[in-house]
Short mmCIF file of C-alpha atoms and ligand atoms in Angstrom, two decimals:
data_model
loop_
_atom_site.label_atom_id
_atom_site.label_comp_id
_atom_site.label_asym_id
_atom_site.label_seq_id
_atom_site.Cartn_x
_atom_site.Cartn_y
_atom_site.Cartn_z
CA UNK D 991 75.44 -8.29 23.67
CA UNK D 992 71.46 -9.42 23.44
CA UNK D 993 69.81 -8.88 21.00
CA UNK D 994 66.65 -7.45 21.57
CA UNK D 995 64.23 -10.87 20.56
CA UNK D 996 61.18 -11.10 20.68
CA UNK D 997 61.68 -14.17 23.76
CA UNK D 998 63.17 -11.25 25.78
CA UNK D 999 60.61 -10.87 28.77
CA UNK D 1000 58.58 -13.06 27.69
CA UNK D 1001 55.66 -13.06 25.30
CA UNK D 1002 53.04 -11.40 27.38
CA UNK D 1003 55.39 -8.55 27.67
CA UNK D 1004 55.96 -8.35 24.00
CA UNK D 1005 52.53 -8.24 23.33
CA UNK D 1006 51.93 -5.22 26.00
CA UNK D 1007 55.10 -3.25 24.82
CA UNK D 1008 53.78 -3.63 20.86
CA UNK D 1009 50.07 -2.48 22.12
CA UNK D 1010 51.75 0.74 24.24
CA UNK D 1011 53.72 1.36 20.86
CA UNK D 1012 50.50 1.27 18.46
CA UNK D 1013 48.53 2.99 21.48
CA UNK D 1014 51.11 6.11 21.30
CA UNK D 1015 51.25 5.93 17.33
CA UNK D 1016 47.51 6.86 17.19
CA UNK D 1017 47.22 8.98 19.72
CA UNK D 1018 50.04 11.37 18.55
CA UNK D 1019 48.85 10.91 15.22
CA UNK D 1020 45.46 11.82 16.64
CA UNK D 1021 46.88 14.81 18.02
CA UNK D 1022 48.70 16.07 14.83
CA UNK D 1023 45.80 15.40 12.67
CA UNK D 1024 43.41 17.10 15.59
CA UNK D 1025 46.09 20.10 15.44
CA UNK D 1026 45.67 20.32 11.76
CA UNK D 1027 41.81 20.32 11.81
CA UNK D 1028 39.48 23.43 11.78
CA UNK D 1029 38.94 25.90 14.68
CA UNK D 1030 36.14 27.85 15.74
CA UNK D 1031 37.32 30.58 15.34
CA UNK D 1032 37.39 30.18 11.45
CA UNK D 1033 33.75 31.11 11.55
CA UNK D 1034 34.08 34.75 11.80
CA UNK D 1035 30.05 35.04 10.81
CA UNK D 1036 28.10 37.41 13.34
CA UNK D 1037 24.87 36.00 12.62
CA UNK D 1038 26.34 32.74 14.40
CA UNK D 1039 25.00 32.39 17.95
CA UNK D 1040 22.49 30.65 20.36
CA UNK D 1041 19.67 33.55 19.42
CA UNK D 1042 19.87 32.10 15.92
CA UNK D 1043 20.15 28.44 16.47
CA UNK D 1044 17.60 29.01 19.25
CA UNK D 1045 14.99 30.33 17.26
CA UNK D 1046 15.95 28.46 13.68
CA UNK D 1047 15.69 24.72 16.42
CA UNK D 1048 12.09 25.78 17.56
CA UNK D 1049 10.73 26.24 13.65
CA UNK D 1050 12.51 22.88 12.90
CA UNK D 1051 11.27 21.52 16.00
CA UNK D 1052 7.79 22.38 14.98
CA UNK D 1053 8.21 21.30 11.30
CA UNK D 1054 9.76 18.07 12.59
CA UNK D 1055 7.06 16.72 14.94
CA UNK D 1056 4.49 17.50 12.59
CA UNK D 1057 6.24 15.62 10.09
CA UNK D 1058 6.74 12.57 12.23
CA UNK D 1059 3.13 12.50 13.36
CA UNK D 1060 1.59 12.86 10.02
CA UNK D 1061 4.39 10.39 9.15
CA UNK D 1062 3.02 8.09 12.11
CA UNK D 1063 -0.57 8.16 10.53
CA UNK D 1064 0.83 6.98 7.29
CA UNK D 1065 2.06 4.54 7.96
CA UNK D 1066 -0.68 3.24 10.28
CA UNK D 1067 -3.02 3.16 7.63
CA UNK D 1068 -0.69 1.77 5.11
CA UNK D 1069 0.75 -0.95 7.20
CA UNK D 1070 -1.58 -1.18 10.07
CA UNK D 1071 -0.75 -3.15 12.70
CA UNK D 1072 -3.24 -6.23 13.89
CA UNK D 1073 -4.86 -3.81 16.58
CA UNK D 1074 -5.96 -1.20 14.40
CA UNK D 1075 -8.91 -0.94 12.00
CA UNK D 1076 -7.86 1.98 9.71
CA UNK D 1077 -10.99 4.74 10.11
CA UNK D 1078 -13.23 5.68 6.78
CA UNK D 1079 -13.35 9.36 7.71
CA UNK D 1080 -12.54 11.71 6.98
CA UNK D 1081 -13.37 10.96 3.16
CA UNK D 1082 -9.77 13.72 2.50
CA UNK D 1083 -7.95 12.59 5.94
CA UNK D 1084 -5.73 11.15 4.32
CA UNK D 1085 -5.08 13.23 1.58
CA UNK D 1086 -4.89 16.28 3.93
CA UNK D 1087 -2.47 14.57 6.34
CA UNK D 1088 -0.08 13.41 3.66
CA UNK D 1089 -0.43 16.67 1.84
CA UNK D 1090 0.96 17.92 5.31
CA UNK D 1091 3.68 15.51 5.90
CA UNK D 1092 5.14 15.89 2.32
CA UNK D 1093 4.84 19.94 2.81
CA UNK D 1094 6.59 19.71 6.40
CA UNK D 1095 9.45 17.55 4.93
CA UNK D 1096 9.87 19.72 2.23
CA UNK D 1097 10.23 23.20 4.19
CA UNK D 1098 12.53 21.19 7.00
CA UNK D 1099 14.87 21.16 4.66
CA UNK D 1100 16.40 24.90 4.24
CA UNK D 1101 15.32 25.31 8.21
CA UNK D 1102 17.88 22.38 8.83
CA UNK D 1103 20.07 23.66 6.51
CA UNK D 1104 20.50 27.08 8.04
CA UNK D 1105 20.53 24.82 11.40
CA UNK D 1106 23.57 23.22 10.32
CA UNK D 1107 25.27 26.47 9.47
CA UNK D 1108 24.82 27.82 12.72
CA UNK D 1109 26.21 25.52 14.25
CA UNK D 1110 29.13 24.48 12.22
CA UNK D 1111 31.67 26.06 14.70
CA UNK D 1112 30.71 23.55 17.04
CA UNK D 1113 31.72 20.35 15.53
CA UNK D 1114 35.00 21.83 15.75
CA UNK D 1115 35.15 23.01 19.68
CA UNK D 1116 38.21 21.00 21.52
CA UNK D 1117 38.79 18.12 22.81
CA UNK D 1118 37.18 16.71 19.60
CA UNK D 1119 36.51 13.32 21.09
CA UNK D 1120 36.98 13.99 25.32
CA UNK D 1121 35.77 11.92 27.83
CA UNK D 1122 32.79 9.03 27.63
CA UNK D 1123 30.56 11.97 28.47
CA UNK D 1124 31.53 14.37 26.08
CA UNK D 1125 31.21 11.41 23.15
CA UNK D 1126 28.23 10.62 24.04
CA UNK D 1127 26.41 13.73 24.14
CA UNK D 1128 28.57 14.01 20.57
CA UNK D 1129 27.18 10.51 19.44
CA UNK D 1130 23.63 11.71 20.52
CA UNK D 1131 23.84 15.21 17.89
CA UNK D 1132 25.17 12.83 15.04
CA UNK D 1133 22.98 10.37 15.29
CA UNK D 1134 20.27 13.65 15.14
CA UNK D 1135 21.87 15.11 12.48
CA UNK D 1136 22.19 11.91 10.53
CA UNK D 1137 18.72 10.83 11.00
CA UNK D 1138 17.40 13.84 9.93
CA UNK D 1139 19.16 13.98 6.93
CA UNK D 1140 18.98 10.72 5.91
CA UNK D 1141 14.88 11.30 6.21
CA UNK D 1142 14.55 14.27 4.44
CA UNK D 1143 16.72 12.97 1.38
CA UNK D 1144 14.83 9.75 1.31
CA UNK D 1145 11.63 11.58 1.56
CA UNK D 1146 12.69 13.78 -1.20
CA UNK D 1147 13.86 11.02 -3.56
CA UNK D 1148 11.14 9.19 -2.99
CA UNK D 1149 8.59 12.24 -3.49
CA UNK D 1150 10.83 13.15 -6.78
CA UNK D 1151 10.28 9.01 -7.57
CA UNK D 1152 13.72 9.07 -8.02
CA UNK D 1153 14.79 5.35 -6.24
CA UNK D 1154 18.07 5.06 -6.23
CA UNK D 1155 18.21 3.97 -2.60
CA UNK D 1156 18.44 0.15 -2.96
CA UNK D 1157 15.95 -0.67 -0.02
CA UNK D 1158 12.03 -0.77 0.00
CA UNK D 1159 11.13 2.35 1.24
CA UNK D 1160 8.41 2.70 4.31
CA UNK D 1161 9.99 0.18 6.55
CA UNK D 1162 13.43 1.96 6.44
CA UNK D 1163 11.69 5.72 6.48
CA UNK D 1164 9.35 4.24 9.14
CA UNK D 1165 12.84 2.89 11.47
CA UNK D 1166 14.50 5.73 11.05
CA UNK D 1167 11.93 8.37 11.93
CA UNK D 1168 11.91 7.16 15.49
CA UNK D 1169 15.44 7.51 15.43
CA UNK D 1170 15.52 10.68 14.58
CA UNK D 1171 12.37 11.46 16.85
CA UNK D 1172 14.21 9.84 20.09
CA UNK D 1173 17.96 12.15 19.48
CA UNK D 1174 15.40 15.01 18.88
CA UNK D 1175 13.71 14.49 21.88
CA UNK D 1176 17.16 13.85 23.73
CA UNK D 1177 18.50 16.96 21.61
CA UNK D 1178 15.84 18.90 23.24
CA UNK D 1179 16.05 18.18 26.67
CA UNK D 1180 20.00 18.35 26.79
CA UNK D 1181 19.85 22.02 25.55
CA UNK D 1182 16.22 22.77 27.07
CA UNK D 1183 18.38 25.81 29.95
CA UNK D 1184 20.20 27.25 26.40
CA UNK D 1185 17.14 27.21 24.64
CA UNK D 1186 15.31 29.14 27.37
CA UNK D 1187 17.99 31.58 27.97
CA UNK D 1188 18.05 32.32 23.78
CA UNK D 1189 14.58 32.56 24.00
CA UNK D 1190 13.82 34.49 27.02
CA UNK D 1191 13.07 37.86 27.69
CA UNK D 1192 16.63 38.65 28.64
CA UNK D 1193 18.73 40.38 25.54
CA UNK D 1194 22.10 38.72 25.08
CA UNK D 1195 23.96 41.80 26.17
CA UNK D 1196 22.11 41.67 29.45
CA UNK D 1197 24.53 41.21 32.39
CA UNK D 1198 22.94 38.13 33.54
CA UNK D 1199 23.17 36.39 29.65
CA UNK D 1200 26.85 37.81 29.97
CA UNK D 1201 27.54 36.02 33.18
CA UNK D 1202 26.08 32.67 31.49
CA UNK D 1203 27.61 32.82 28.74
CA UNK D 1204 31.09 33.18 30.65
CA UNK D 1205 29.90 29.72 32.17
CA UNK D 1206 29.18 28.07 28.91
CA UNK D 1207 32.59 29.95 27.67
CA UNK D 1208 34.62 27.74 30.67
CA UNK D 1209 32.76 24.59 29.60
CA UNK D 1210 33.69 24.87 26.14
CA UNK D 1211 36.38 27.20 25.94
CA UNK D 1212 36.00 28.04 21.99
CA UNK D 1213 32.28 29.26 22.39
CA UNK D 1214 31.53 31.59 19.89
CA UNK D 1215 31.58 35.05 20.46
CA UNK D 1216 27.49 35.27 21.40
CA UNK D 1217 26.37 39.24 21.72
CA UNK D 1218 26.13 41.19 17.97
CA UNK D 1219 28.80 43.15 18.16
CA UNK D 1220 28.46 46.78 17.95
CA UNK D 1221 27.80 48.40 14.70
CA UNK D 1222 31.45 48.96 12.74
CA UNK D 1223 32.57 45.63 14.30
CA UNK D 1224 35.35 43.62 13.26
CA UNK D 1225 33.35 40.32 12.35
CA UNK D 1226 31.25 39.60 8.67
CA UNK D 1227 28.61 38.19 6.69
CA UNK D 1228 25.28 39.05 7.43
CA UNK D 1229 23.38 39.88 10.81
CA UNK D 1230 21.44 36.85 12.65
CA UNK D 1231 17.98 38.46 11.90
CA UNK D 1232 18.85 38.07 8.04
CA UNK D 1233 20.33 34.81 8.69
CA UNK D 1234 17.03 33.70 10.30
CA UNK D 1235 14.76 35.79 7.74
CA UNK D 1236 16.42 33.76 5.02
CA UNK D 1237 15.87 30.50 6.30
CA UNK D 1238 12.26 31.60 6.53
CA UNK D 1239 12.35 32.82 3.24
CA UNK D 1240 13.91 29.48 1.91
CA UNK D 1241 11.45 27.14 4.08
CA UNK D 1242 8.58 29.69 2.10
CA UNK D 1243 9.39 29.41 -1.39
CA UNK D 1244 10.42 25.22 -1.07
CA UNK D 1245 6.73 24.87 0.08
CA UNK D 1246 5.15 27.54 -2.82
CA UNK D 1247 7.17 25.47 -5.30
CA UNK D 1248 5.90 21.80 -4.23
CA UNK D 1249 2.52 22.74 -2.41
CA UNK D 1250 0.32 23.16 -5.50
CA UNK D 1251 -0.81 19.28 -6.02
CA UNK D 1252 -1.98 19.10 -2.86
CA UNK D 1253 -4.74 21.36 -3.87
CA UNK D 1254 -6.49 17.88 -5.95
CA UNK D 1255 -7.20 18.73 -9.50
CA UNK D 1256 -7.03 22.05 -11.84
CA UNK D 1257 -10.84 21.99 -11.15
CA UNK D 1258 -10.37 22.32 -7.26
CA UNK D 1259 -12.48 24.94 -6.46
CA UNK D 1260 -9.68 25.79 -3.86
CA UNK D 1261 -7.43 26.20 -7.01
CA UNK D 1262 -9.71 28.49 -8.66
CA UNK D 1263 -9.59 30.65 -5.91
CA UNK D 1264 -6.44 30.86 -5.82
CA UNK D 1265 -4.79 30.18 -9.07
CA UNK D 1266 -1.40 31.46 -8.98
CA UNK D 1267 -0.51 29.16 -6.58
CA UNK D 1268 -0.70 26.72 -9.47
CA UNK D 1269 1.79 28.10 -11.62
CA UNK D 1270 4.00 29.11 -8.36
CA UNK D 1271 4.26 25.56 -7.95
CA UNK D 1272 7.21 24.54 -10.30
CA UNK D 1273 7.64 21.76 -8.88
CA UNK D 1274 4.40 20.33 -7.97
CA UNK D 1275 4.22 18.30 -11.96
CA UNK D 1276 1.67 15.08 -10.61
CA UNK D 1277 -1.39 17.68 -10.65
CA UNK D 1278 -3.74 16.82 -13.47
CA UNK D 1279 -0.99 15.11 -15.80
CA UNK D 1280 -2.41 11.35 -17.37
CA UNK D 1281 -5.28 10.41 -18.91
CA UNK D 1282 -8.92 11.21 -17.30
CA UNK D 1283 -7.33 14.41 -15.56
CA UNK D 1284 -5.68 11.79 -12.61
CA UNK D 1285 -1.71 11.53 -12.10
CA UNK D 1286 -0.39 8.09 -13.09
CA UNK D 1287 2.08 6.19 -10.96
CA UNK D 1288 1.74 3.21 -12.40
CA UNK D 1289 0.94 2.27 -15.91
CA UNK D 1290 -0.74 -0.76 -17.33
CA UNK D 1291 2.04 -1.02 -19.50
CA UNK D 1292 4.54 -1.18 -16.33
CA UNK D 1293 2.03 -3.50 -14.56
CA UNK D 1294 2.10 -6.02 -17.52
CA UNK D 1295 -1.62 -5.47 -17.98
CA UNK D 1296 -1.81 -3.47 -20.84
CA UNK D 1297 -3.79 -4.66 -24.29
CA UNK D 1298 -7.00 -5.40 -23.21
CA UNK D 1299 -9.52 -5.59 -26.13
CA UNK D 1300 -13.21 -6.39 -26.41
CA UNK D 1301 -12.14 -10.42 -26.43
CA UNK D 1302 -10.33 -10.09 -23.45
CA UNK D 1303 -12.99 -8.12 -21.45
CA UNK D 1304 -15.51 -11.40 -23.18
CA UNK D 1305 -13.23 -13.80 -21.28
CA UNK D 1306 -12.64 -11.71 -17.68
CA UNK D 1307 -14.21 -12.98 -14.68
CA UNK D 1308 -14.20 -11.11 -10.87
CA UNK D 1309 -13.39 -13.86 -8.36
CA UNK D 1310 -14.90 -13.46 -5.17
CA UNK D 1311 -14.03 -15.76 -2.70
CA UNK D 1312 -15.76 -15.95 0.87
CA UNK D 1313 -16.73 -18.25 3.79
CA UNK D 1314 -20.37 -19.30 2.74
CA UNK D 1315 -19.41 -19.21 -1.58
CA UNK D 1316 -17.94 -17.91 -4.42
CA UNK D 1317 -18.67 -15.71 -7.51
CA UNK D 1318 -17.55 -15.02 -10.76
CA UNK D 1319 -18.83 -11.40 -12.02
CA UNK D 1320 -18.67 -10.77 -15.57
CA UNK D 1321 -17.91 -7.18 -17.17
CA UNK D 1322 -21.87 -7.31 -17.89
CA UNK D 1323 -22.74 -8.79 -14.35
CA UNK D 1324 -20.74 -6.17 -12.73
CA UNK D 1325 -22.33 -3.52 -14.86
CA UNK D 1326 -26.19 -4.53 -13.99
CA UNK D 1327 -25.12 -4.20 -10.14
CA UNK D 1328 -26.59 -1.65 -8.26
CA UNK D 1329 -24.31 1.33 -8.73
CA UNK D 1330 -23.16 4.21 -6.60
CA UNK D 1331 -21.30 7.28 -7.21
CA UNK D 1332 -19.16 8.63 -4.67
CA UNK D 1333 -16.37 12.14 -4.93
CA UNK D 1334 -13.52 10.78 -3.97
CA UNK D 1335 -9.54 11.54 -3.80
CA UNK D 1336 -6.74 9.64 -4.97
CA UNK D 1337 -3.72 10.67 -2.41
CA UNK D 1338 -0.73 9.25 -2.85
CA UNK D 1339 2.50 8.78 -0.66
CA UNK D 1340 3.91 11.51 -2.65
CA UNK D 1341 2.13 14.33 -1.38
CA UNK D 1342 -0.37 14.34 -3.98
CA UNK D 1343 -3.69 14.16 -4.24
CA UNK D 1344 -6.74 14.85 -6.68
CA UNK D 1345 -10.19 14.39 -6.60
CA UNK D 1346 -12.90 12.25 -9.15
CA UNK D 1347 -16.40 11.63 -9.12
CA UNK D 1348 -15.97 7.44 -9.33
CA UNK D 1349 -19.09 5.17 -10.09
CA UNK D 1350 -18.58 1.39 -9.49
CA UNK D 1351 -20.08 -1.13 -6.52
CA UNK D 1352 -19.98 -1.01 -2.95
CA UNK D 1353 -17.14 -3.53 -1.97
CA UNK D 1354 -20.03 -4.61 0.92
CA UNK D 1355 -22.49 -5.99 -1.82
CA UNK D 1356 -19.73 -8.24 -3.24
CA UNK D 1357 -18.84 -9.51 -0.09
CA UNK D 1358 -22.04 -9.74 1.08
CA UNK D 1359 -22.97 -12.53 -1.66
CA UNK D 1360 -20.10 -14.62 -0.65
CA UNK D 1361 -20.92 -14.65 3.37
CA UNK D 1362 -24.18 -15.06 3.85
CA UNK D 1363 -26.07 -11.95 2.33
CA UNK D 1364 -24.49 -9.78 4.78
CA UNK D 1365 -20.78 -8.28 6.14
CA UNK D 1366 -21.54 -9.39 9.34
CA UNK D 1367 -18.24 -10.86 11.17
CA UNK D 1368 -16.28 -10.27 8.15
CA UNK D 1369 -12.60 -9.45 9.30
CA UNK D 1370 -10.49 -8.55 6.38
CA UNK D 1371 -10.85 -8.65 2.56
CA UNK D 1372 -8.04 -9.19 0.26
CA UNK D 1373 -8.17 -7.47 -3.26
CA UNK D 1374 -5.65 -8.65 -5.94
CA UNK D 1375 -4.55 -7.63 -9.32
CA UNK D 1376 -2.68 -9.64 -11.88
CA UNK D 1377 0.47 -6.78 -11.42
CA UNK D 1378 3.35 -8.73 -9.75
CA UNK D 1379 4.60 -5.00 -8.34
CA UNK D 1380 4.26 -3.84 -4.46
CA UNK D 1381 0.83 -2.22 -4.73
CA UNK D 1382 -0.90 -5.36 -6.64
CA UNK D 1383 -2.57 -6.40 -4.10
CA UNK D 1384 -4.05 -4.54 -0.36
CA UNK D 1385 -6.39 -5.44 2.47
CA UNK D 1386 -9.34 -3.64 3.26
CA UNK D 1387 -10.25 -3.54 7.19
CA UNK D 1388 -13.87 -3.33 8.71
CA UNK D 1389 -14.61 0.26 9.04
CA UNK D 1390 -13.54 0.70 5.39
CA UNK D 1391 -15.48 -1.99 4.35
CA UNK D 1392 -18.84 -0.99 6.06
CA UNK D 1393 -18.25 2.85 4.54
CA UNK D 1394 -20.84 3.00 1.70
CA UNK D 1395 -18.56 5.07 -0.41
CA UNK D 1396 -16.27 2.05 -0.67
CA UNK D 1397 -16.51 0.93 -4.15
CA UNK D 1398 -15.15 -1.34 -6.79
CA UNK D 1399 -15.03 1.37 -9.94
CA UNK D 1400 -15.85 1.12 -12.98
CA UNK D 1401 -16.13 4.66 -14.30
CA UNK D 1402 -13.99 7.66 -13.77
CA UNK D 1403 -15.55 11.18 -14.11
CA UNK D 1404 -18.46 9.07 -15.98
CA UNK D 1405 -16.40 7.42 -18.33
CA UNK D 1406 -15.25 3.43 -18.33
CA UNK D 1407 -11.52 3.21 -16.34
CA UNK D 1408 -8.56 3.74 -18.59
CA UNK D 1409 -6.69 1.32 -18.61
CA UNK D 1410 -3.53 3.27 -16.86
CA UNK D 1411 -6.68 3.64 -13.83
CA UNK D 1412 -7.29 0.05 -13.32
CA UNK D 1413 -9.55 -0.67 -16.33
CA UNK D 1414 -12.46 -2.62 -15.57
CA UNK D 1415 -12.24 -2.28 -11.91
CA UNK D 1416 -9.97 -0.90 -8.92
CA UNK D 1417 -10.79 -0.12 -5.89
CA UNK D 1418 -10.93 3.21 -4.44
CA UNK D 1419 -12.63 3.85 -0.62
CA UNK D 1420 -12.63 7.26 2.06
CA UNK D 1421 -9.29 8.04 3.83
CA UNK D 1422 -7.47 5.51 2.26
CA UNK D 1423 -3.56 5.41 1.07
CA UNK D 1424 -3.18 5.87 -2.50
CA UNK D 1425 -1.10 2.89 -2.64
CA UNK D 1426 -3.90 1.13 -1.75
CA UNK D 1427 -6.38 1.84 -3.90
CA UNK D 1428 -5.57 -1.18 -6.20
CA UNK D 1429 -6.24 -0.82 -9.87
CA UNK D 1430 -6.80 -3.73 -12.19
CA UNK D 1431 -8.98 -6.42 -9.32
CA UNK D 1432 -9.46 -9.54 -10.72
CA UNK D 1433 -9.41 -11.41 -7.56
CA UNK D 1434 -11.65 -10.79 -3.86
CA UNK D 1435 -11.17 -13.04 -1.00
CA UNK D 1436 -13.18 -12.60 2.12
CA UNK D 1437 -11.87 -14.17 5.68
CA UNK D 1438 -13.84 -13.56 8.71
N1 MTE O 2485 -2.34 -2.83 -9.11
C1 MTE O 2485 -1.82 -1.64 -8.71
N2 MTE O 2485 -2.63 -0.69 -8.19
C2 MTE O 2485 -2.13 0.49 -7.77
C3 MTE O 2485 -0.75 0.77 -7.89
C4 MTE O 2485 0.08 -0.24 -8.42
O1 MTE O 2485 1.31 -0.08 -8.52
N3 MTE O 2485 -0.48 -1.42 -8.83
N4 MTE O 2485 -0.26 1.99 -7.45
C5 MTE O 2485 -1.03 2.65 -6.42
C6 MTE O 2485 -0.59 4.01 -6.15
S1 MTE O 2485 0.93 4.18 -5.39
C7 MTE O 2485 -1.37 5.12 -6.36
S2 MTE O 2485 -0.91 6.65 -5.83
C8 MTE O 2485 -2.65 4.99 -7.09
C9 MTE O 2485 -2.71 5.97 -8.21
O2 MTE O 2485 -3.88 5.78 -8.94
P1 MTE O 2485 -4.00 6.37 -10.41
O3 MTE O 2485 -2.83 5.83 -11.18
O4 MTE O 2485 -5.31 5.91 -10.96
O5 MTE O 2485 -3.96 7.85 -10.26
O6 MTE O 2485 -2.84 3.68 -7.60
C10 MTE O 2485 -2.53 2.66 -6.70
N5 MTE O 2485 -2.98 1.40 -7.25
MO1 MO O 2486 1.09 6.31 -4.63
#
């Protein structure tokens, strides 16, 4: 008798017989567990069907790409790349296009909600895995799916400033957008003859539909059953016009309840016109709330720059820093300037945005006195605060700089700053990210 060692046959032999054993392990395990898993066919709901998902992937298409081009612009003229010279116009481009992007997001979400549910019955259709092909057309509608969601959830925390994500924000919102932009795109073109068919004049009962369907039915044999059955029909839940109605009806009330502070402040003339959308807008709770009628994001306190008394406002200086000198402005200096009073908005990242009549002095008289009397050849200018946070500090480009209505403020809505708006000065200029609008300046350097 031999016993069965593991020298029998010799080690390469062992090692093949031990992989074929683990190999057959997991795949009948695979099998059980893919026996044990849900069906199609346990999603008896009539209003299921290409018509729906059809119709429900053109809103969300639509909803989508604006979202990712508004998205786009964002970030261009937050982080804009060495090539581009953010624009100074329009004075509300910015503010509009956010408002947009934030509003887009927002109603995505019940549209790719309802998406999902219409097309739950798929994730289930056998094999589950199949061939290279079949996993990678798979692969392509997850990564989709998952990009999608993970944007809208991010967007949503980070609208609701709720930052429990662990990561700085744009970069990672910025990444996965074109993620999610590409598998749509992909998405698209993959289903482009279903999409037509759903969409085209044809009814789904037609014969030709029928006969298609038949062909889609041999591809995937657990296609759901497509035509509305007849009135008195054995399936449930409700028909795919109320399916799609209430996906509309969800997309409508997510954007009544967030759109109001997009509208700028309660004295928005836009608002006055229309001033229930105001209270419709639960949801929308930046409008008007903080000191001077302006949202706060970020409070002195937060910043570390809070207490600053009469002595302290004595001892400040305004560095400004350029290629042919340098400055020191006092509060007093600063306030003898020539000064200029421009209506501007304050639009943040959120969505968000409201308007103020700001008084202060052009950035391009500052920078003027520290390069020659002029802004000739001047290529960037670097404001800084003393907050050690993200948004201390920002970069102001040429067109921005040569837009009259650029100012360092010193008054809101004819008043001095308060201190939770940048007390003495910030910086606010036309078309420009909130988040760069830096309060609290104490420091200007000019580089040509
Ligand atoms: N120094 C500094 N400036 C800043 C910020 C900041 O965090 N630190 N936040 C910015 C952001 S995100 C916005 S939306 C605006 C808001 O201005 P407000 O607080 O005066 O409304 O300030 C900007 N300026
Ligand atoms: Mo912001």
């Amino acid at each position: 008798m031999t016993a069965p060692g593991p020298g029998r046959g010799g080690f390469p032999q062992a090692v093949l017989r031990t992989a074929r054993a683990v190999t057959a392990r997991v795949h009948g395990d695979w099998r059980r567990l893919e026996a044990r898993l849900p069906r199609p066919e346990w999603y008896p709901s009539r209003g299921r069907g290409t018509w729906l998902t059809a119709r429900l992937g053109v809103a969300l298409g639509v909803s989508l790409t604006v979202c990712f081009l508004t998205g786009l612009f964002s970030h261009l003229l937050q982080h804009p790349p060495v090539w581009f010279d953010p624009p100074a116009g329009p004075r509300w481009g910015y503010a509009v296009s956010q408002g947009v992007h934030v509003t887009s997001g927002i109603a995505s979400i019940p549209l790719l909600a309802t998406k999902l549910w219409s097309v739950a019955p798929r994730l289930w259709h056998r094999p589950l895995l199949g061939g290279p092909l079949r996993m990678i057309e798979r692969g392509s509608v997850l990564v989709l799916v998952a990009a999608s969601l993970f944007e809208l959830l991010t967007g949503l925390l980070n609208v609701a400033e709720w930052y429990v994500f662990g990561f700085f924000f744009p970069p990672v919102h910025h990444a996965v957008a074109w993620l999610a932009i590409g598998a749509l795109v992909v998405h698209v073109a993959v289903q482009l003859p279903v999409i037509r068919r759903a969409l085209g004049p044809a009814t789904d009962d037609s014969p030709a539909t029928v006969t298609e369907q038949r062909a889609e039915q041999e591809q995937e044999p657990k296609q759901e059953q497509e035509p509305e059955p007849a009135v008195g029909g054995a399936s449930r839940g409700l028909s795919r016009r109320a399916v799609l109605a209430l996906a509309a009806g969800g997309a409508g009330t997510a954007t009544l309840a967030t759109v109001g502070d997009k509208f700028g402040a309660p004295g928005n003339p836009m608002l006055q016109r229309v001033p229930a959308l105001r209270s419709a807008s639960v949801f929308s709770q930046r409008s008007g709330r903080g000191p001077q009628s302006l949202p706060v994001n970020r409070t002195a306190a937060a910043a570390g720059v809070a207490d600053r008394d009469r002595e302290w406002l004595d001892r400040w200086r305004l560095g400004v820093d350029g290629p042919a000198g340098a400055a020191e402005i006092s509060w007093a200096q600063s306030r003898a300037l020539p000064l200029r009073t421009a209506r501007l908005p304050i639009a943040c990242v959120e969505g968000w945005s409201v308007g103020a009549t700001w008084t202060g002095v052009r950035l391009a008289e500052l920078v003027a006195m520290v390069n020659g009397g002029s802004i000739a050849g001047v290529r960037r200018v670097d404001v800084r605060s003393a907050d050690p946070g993200p948004y201390g500090a920002s970069t102001v480009g040429p067109a921005v700089l040569r837009h009259p209505d650029t100012l360092l403020a010193l008054m809101l809505n004819g008043e001095a700053l308060d201190g939770d708006h940048g007390f003495p000065v910030r910086l606010i200029a036309p078309n420009r990210p909130g988040a760069l609008q830096t309060k609290w300046i104490d420091q200007i350097t000019v580089s040509r």
